Amino acid sequence: SFVLSQPPSVSVAPGKTATITCGEVNIGNTGVHWYQQKSGQAPVLVISSDSDRPSGIPDRFSGSKSGNTATLTISRVEAVDDADYYCQVWDGNSDLYVFGPGTKVTVL
Amino acid sequence: QVQLVQSETEVQKPGSSVKVSCRASGGPFTGISISWVRQAPGQGLEWMGRVIPILGLDKYAQPFEGRVKITADRSTRTVFMELSGLTFGDTAVYYCARGSTPTYFFDYWGQGTLITVSA
């Protein structure tokens, strides 16, 4: 089954770009989804199926995937982007869902 | 507007069971799954299992096999998660989340239910 890896933390200044990676050997064979979770709140889907942005999510959020790594990019970072970010995949062989360990994004 | 509304905070004793509900309003109840995801204090998200309400089909993550049961009542559009043999390690916020097919992401989440296991 999938074991996803993410950096524990990323620090970024306002107005700059934050990049969060999600790695796994077989990640190229499945869609990767990203969630934002602010303190004390439920997660919110920000990117689905590698690079689709749900309605209502600012276009500062974008996703991509290359080889064994998926990437969530937050451009023109704002203070409101300070949150935990999780990647997630579905393992079609076992019909199980897997979350990455999460990345804490701190806006300086 | 899709909403998932969960039952309230509970305190349970070690060794007991807890049953949490998640009522879905708005949107279809077919063609979807409802999963339960828990988050221990200061920890990440952990997928526990899911049910496909229209079929009653359930599936569980290995750490919870034999200890969790997820069921759906189609008449009330409510999904239940029952966790037995509670330990202090089960203290967490439990979320229900709607899963789409065939894309398998969670597009709507409940507000979370805090379950505290305390003697």
Short mmCIF file of C-alpha atoms in Angstrom, two decimals:
data_model
loop_
_atom_site.label_atom_id
_atom_site.label_comp_id
_atom_site.label_asym_id
_atom_site.label_seq_id
_atom_site.Cartn_x
_atom_site.Cartn_y
_atom_site.Cartn_z
CA SER A 1 0.00 0.00 0.00
CA PHE A 2 0.96 3.65 -0.31
CA VAL A 3 3.18 5.40 2.22
CA LEU A 4 3.20 9.13 1.50
CA SER A 5 6.00 11.44 2.58
CA GLN A 6 5.74 15.20 3.16
CA PRO A 7 8.15 17.73 4.69
CA PRO A 8 7.10 18.44 8.28
CA SER A 9 7.24 22.19 7.87
CA VAL A 10 7.63 25.00 5.37
CA SER A 11 8.17 28.66 6.25
CA VAL A 12 7.43 31.43 3.76
CA ALA A 13 7.25 35.20 3.77
CA PRO A 14 4.05 36.94 2.69
CA GLY A 15 3.91 37.48 -1.05
CA LYS A 16 6.35 34.66 -1.74
CA THR A 17 5.72 31.11 -3.01
CA ALA A 18 5.32 28.02 -0.82
CA THR A 19 6.00 24.59 -2.29
CA ILE A 20 4.86 21.39 -0.55
CA THR A 21 5.79 17.98 -1.89
CA CYS A 22 4.15 14.58 -1.52
CA GLY A 23 6.24 11.60 -2.50
CA GLU A 24 5.58 7.89 -3.07
CA VAL A 25 7.01 5.34 -5.46
CA ASN A 26 3.69 4.54 -7.16
CA ILE A 27 2.08 7.96 -6.92
CA GLY A 28 2.12 8.34 -10.70
CA ASN A 29 -0.61 5.72 -11.02
CA THR A 30 -3.24 7.48 -8.88
CA GLY A 31 -4.75 10.91 -8.40
CA VAL A 32 -3.35 13.06 -5.59
CA HIS A 33 -5.61 15.36 -3.58
CA TRP A 34 -4.67 18.17 -1.19
CA TYR A 35 -6.41 19.53 1.91
CA GLN A 36 -5.88 22.64 3.98
CA GLN A 37 -6.64 22.45 7.70
CA LYS A 38 -6.59 25.56 9.86
CA SER A 39 -6.32 25.27 13.62
CA GLY A 40 -9.50 23.92 15.19
CA GLN A 41 -11.29 23.47 11.86
CA ALA A 42 -12.20 20.60 9.57
CA PRO A 43 -10.03 20.02 6.49
CA VAL A 44 -10.93 21.73 3.23
CA LEU A 45 -10.19 20.31 -0.23
CA VAL A 46 -7.96 22.75 -2.13
CA ILE A 47 -6.71 20.60 -5.04
CA SER A 48 -8.23 17.40 -6.43
CA SER A 49 -6.94 14.88 -8.96
CA ASP A 50 -3.41 16.31 -9.07
CA SER A 51 -4.26 19.77 -10.37
CA ASP A 52 -8.00 20.59 -10.31
CA ARG A 53 -9.03 23.51 -8.16
CA PRO A 54 -12.52 23.27 -6.59
CA SER A 55 -14.90 26.17 -6.87
CA GLY A 56 -14.14 28.88 -4.32
CA ILE A 57 -10.45 28.04 -3.91
CA PRO A 58 -8.21 30.99 -4.85
CA ASP A 59 -6.13 30.60 -7.99
CA ARG A 60 -3.06 31.12 -5.82
CA PHE A 61 -3.34 27.37 -5.14
CA SER A 62 -2.11 25.00 -7.83
CA GLY A 63 -1.09 21.37 -8.05
CA SER A 64 1.14 19.27 -10.25
CA LYS A 65 2.68 15.83 -10.41
CA SER A 66 5.87 14.55 -11.98
CA GLY A 67 7.27 11.05 -11.59
CA ASN A 68 7.07 9.99 -7.94
CA THR A 69 6.29 13.44 -6.55
CA ALA A 70 3.17 15.56 -6.37
CA THR A 71 3.47 19.25 -5.53
CA LEU A 72 1.13 21.81 -4.03
CA THR A 73 2.17 25.38 -4.80
CA ILE A 74 0.81 28.41 -3.02
CA SER A 75 1.68 31.62 -4.88
CA ARG A 76 1.55 35.13 -3.41
CA VAL A 77 1.23 33.65 0.06
CA GLU A 78 -1.05 35.46 2.51
CA ALA A 79 -1.35 35.25 6.28
CA VAL A 80 -4.62 33.28 5.90
CA ASP A 81 -2.65 30.45 4.25
CA ASP A 82 -1.01 29.63 7.59
CA ALA A 83 -2.27 26.04 8.10
CA ASP A 84 -1.52 22.34 7.87
CA TYR A 85 -1.64 20.75 4.43
CA TYR A 86 -2.24 17.06 3.74
CA CYS A 87 -1.95 15.05 0.55
CA GLN A 88 -4.21 12.02 0.04
CA VAL A 89 -4.52 9.17 -2.43
CA TRP A 90 -6.81 6.19 -2.98
CA ASP A 91 -5.19 2.79 -3.37
CA GLY A 92 -7.30 1.08 -6.01
CA ASN A 93 -5.71 -2.33 -5.39
CA SER A 94 -6.84 -2.45 -1.78
CA ASP A 95 -9.69 0.10 -1.84
CA LEU A 96 -8.06 2.04 0.97
CA TYR A 97 -7.51 5.76 1.43
CA VAL A 98 -4.15 7.11 2.61
CA PHE A 99 -3.16 10.52 3.96
CA GLY A 100 0.30 11.98 4.06
CA PRO A 101 1.70 13.01 7.47
CA GLY A 102 1.00 16.68 6.82
CA THR A 103 3.07 19.83 6.33
CA LYS A 104 2.82 22.84 8.63
CA VAL A 105 3.02 26.03 6.55
CA THR A 106 4.08 29.02 8.61
CA VAL A 107 3.68 32.48 7.14
CA LEU A 108 6.44 34.64 8.58
CA GLN B 1 -25.72 22.99 -0.43
CA VAL B 2 -24.25 19.75 0.92
CA GLN B 3 -23.86 19.61 4.69
CA LEU B 4 -22.63 16.87 6.99
CA VAL B 5 -23.74 17.41 10.58
CA GLN B 6 -22.20 15.25 13.27
CA SER B 7 -23.30 14.35 16.78
CA GLU B 8 -21.94 16.13 19.82
CA THR B 9 -18.84 15.71 21.97
CA GLU B 10 -18.73 12.64 24.20
CA VAL B 11 -16.69 11.37 27.13
CA GLN B 12 -16.33 7.61 27.41
CA LYS B 13 -14.59 5.21 29.78
CA PRO B 14 -11.84 2.82 28.71
CA GLY B 15 -13.21 -0.47 27.44
CA SER B 16 -16.56 1.02 26.41
CA SER B 17 -17.98 1.75 22.95
CA VAL B 18 -19.01 4.97 21.27
CA LYS B 19 -21.35 5.58 18.34
CA VAL B 20 -21.04 8.80 16.36
CA SER B 21 -23.55 9.94 13.76
CA CYS B 22 -23.22 12.01 10.58
CA ARG B 23 -26.37 13.29 8.87
CA ALA B 24 -26.12 14.34 5.23
CA SER B 25 -28.35 17.03 3.75
CA GLY B 26 -28.38 18.47 0.25
CA GLY B 27 -26.85 16.67 -2.70
CA PRO B 28 -27.40 13.02 -3.69
CA PHE B 29 -27.02 10.11 -1.29
CA THR B 30 -26.28 7.81 -4.21
CA GLY B 31 -22.99 7.54 -6.04
CA ILE B 32 -21.05 8.60 -2.97
CA SER B 33 -19.28 7.09 0.00
CA ILE B 34 -18.98 8.38 3.54
CA SER B 35 -15.66 7.90 5.31
CA TRP B 36 -14.57 8.46 8.88
CA VAL B 37 -11.24 10.16 9.51
CA ARG B 38 -9.83 10.75 12.95
CA GLN B 39 -7.26 13.17 14.29
CA ALA B 40 -5.60 12.64 17.65
CA PRO B 41 -4.44 15.76 19.51
CA GLY B 42 -1.55 17.36 17.66
CA GLN B 43 -1.47 14.56 15.10
CA GLY B 44 -2.35 14.10 11.43
CA LEU B 45 -5.39 12.72 9.65
CA GLU B 46 -6.02 8.97 9.80
CA TRP B 47 -8.56 7.26 7.55
CA MET B 48 -10.59 4.67 9.47
CA GLY B 49 -13.04 3.27 6.95
CA ARG B 50 -16.00 4.01 4.69
CA VAL B 51 -19.47 2.91 3.72
CA ILE B 52 -21.21 3.21 0.37
CA PRO B 53 -24.73 4.06 1.60
CA ILE B 54 -26.69 2.92 -1.44
CA LEU B 55 -25.07 -0.54 -1.26
CA GLY B 56 -24.31 -0.83 2.45
CA LEU B 57 -20.76 -1.87 1.55
CA ASP B 58 -18.14 -1.14 4.20
CA LYS B 59 -14.35 -1.19 4.18
CA TYR B 60 -11.91 -0.58 7.03
CA ALA B 61 -8.28 0.35 7.53
CA GLN B 62 -6.28 -2.49 9.01
CA PRO B 63 -5.59 -0.82 12.39
CA PHE B 64 -9.34 -0.65 13.03
CA GLU B 65 -10.48 -4.01 11.61
CA GLY B 66 -12.68 -5.83 14.13
CA ARG B 67 -13.09 -2.77 16.33
CA VAL B 68 -15.05 -0.35 14.13
CA LYS B 69 -18.37 -0.67 12.36
CA ILE B 70 -19.70 1.90 9.86
CA THR B 71 -23.34 1.69 8.83
CA ALA B 72 -25.80 3.82 6.88
CA ASP B 73 -29.52 4.50 7.32
CA ARG B 74 -30.74 5.57 3.88
CA SER B 75 -34.14 6.64 5.18
CA THR B 76 -32.61 9.35 7.38
CA ARG B 77 -29.46 9.93 5.30
CA THR B 78 -27.40 9.24 8.39
CA VAL B 79 -24.14 7.33 8.69
CA PHE B 80 -22.93 5.87 11.97
CA MET B 81 -19.47 4.95 13.18
CA GLU B 82 -19.23 2.68 16.21
CA LEU B 83 -15.84 2.13 17.82
CA SER B 84 -15.49 -0.49 20.54
CA GLY B 85 -12.81 -1.40 23.08
CA LEU B 86 -11.92 2.26 23.64
CA THR B 87 -8.47 3.12 25.00
CA PHE B 88 -6.91 6.45 25.95
CA GLY B 89 -5.28 6.38 22.51
CA ASP B 90 -8.72 6.72 20.89
CA THR B 91 -9.10 10.24 22.24
CA ALA B 92 -9.43 12.28 19.05
CA VAL B 93 -11.64 14.40 16.85
CA TYR B 94 -13.60 12.16 14.50
CA TYR B 95 -14.69 13.57 11.13
CA CYS B 96 -17.07 12.18 8.56
CA ALA B 97 -16.28 13.10 4.96
CA ARG B 98 -18.09 12.57 1.66
CA GLY B 99 -16.12 10.72 -0.95
CA SER B 100 -16.72 11.03 -4.65
CA THR B 101 -16.39 8.28 -7.23
CA PRO B 102 -14.52 7.61 -9.41
CA THR B 103 -12.13 10.33 -8.29
CA TYR B 104 -11.92 9.29 -4.61
CA PHE B 105 -11.34 12.59 -2.85
CA PHE B 106 -13.29 14.10 0.07
CA ASP B 107 -15.25 17.14 -1.06
CA TYR B 108 -17.35 17.79 2.05
CA TRP B 109 -16.52 17.27 5.71
CA GLY B 110 -18.50 17.24 8.94
CA GLN B 111 -17.64 19.65 11.72
CA GLY B 112 -15.91 16.96 13.78
CA THR B 113 -16.86 15.18 17.00
CA LEU B 114 -14.47 15.14 19.95
CA ILE B 115 -14.39 11.79 21.71
CA THR B 116 -12.47 11.83 24.98
CA VAL B 117 -11.61 8.54 26.66
CA SER B 118 -11.15 9.13 30.36
CA ALA B 119 -11.37 7.04 33.51
#
